[in-house]
C-alpha atoms as a printed R data frame, in Angstrom:
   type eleno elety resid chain resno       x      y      z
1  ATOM     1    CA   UNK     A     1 -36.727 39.949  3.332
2  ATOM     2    CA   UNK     A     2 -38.554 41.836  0.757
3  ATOM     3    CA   UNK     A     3 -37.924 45.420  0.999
4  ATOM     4    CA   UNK     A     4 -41.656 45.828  0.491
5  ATOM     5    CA   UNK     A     5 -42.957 44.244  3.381
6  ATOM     6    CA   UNK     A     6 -42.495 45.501  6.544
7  ATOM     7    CA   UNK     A     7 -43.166 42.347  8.235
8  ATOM     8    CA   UNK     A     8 -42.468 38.553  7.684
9  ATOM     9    CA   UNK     A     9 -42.497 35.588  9.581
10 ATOM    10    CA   UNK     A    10 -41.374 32.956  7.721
11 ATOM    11    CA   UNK     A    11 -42.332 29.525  9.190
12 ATOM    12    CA   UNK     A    12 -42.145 30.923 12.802
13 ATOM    13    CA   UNK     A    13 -43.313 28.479 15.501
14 ATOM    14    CA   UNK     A    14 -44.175 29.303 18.966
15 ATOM    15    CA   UNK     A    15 -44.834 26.974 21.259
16 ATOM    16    CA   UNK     A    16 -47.158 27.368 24.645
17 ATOM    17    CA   UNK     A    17 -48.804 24.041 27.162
18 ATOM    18    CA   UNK     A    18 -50.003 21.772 24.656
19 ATOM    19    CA   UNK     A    19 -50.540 24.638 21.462
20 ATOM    20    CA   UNK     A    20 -48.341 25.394 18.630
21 ATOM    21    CA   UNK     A    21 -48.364 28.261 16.577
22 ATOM    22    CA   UNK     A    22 -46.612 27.670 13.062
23 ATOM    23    CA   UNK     A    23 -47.259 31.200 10.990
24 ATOM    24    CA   UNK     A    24 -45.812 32.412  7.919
25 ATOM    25    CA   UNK     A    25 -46.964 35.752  7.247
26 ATOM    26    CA   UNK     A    26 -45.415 38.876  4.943
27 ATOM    27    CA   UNK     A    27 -47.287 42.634  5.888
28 ATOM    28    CA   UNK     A    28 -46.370 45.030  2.702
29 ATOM    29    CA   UNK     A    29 -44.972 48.496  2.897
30 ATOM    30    CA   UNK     A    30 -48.583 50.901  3.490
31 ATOM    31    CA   UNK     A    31 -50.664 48.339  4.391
32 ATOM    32    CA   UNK     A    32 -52.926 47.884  7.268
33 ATOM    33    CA   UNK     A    33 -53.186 44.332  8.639
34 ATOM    34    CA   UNK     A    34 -56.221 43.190 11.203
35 ATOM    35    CA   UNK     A    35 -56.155 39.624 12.909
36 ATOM    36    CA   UNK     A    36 -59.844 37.976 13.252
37 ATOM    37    CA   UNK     A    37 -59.619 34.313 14.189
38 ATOM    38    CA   UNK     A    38 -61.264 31.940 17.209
39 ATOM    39    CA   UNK     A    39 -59.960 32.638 21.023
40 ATOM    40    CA   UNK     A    40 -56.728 30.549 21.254
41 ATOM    41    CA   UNK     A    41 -55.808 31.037 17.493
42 ATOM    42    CA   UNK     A    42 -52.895 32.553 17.719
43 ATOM    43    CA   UNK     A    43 -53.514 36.270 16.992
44 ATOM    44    CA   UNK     A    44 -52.268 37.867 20.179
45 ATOM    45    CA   UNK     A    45 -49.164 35.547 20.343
46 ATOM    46    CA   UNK     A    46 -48.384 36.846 16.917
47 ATOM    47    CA   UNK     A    47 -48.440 40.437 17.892
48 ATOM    48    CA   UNK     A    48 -46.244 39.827 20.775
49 ATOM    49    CA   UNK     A    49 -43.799 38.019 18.525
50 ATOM    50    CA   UNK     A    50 -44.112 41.322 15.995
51 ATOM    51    CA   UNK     A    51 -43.190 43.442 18.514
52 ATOM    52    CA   UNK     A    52 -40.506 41.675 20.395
53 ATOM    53    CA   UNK     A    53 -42.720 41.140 23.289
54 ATOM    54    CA   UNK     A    54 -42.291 37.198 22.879
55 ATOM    55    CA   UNK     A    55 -39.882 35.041 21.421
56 ATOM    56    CA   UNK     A    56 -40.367 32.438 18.693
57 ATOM    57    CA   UNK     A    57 -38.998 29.131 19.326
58 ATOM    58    CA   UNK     A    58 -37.384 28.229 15.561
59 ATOM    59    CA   UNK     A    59 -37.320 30.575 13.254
60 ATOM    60    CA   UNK     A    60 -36.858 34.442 13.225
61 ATOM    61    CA   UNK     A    61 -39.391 37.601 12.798
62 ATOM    62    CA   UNK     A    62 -37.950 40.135 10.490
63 ATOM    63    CA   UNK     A    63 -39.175 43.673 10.231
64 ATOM    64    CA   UNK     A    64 -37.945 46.845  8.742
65 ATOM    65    CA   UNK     A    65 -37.941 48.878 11.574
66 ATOM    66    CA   UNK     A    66 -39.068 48.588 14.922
67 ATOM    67    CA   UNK     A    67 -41.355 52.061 14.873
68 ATOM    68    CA   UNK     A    68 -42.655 50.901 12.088
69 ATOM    69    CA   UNK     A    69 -44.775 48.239 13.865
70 ATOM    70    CA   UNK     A    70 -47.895 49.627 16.228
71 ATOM    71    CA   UNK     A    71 -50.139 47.546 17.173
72 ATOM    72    CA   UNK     A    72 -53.829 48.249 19.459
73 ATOM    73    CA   UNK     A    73 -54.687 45.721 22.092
74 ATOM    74    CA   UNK     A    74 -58.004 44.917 23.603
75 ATOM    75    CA   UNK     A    75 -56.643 44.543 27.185
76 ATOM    76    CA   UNK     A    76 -53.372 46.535 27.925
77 ATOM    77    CA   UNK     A    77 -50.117 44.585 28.259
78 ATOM    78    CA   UNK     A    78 -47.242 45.618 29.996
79 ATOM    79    CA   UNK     A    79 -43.619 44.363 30.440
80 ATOM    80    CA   UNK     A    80 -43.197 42.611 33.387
81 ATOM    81    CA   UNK     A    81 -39.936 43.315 33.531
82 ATOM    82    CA   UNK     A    82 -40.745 47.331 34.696
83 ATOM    83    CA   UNK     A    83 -41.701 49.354 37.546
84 ATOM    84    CA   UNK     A    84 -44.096 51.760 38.390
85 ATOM    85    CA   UNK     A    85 -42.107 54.449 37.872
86 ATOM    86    CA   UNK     A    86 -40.678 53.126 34.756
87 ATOM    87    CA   UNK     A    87 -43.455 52.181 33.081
88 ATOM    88    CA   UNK     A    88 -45.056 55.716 33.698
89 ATOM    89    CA   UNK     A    89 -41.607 57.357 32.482
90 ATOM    90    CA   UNK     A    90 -42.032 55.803 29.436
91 ATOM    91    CA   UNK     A    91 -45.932 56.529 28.862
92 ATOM    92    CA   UNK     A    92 -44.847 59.817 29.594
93 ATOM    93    CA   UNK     A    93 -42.872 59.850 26.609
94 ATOM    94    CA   UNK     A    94 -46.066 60.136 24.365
95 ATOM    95    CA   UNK     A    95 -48.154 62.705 26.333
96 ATOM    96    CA   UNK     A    96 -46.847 65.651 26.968
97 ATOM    97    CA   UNK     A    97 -48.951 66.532 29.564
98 ATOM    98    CA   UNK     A    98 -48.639 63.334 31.725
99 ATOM    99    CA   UNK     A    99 -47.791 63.688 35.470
């Protein structure tokens, strides 16, 4: 990996149903990167796979560092993994006024 990108996939593939996702992709170091594209086209898979949320199926996604990732989504998406109570333990994390 370049030490001046932050992000790279490097012929990544995903695969969902009947849809494949085959991305290669390098963010640089103090850049800000938007995704526009047609429903379907792969943007919110690739943010998932950016943030460890999904897995690619061949391939790897290197970053730099995990916090240095953020990412806004439309709709909110949480792991399905957690709890109530965990999932507000950890939102409490970032307000400190949360209850």
């Amino acid at each position: 990996m370049n030490q001046e990108n932050v992000l790279e996939f490097n012929r990544v593939t995903k695969r969902y149903d009947n849809v494949c996702l085959n991305l290669s992709l390098q963010v640089p170091r103090g850049y800000i990167t938007g995704f526009v594209g047609a429903n379907g086209a792969g943007k919110t898979t690739t943010l998932r796979l950016a943030l460890g949320l999904a897995h690619p199926d061949s391939r790897e996604v290197t970053k730099l560092d995990h916090n240095q990732v953020g990412v806004v989504f439309d709709t909110p998406h949480y792991p399905d993994n957690l709890r109530l109570g965990q999932l507000s333990g950890q939102v409490a994390n970032f307000y400190t006024n949360w209850d």
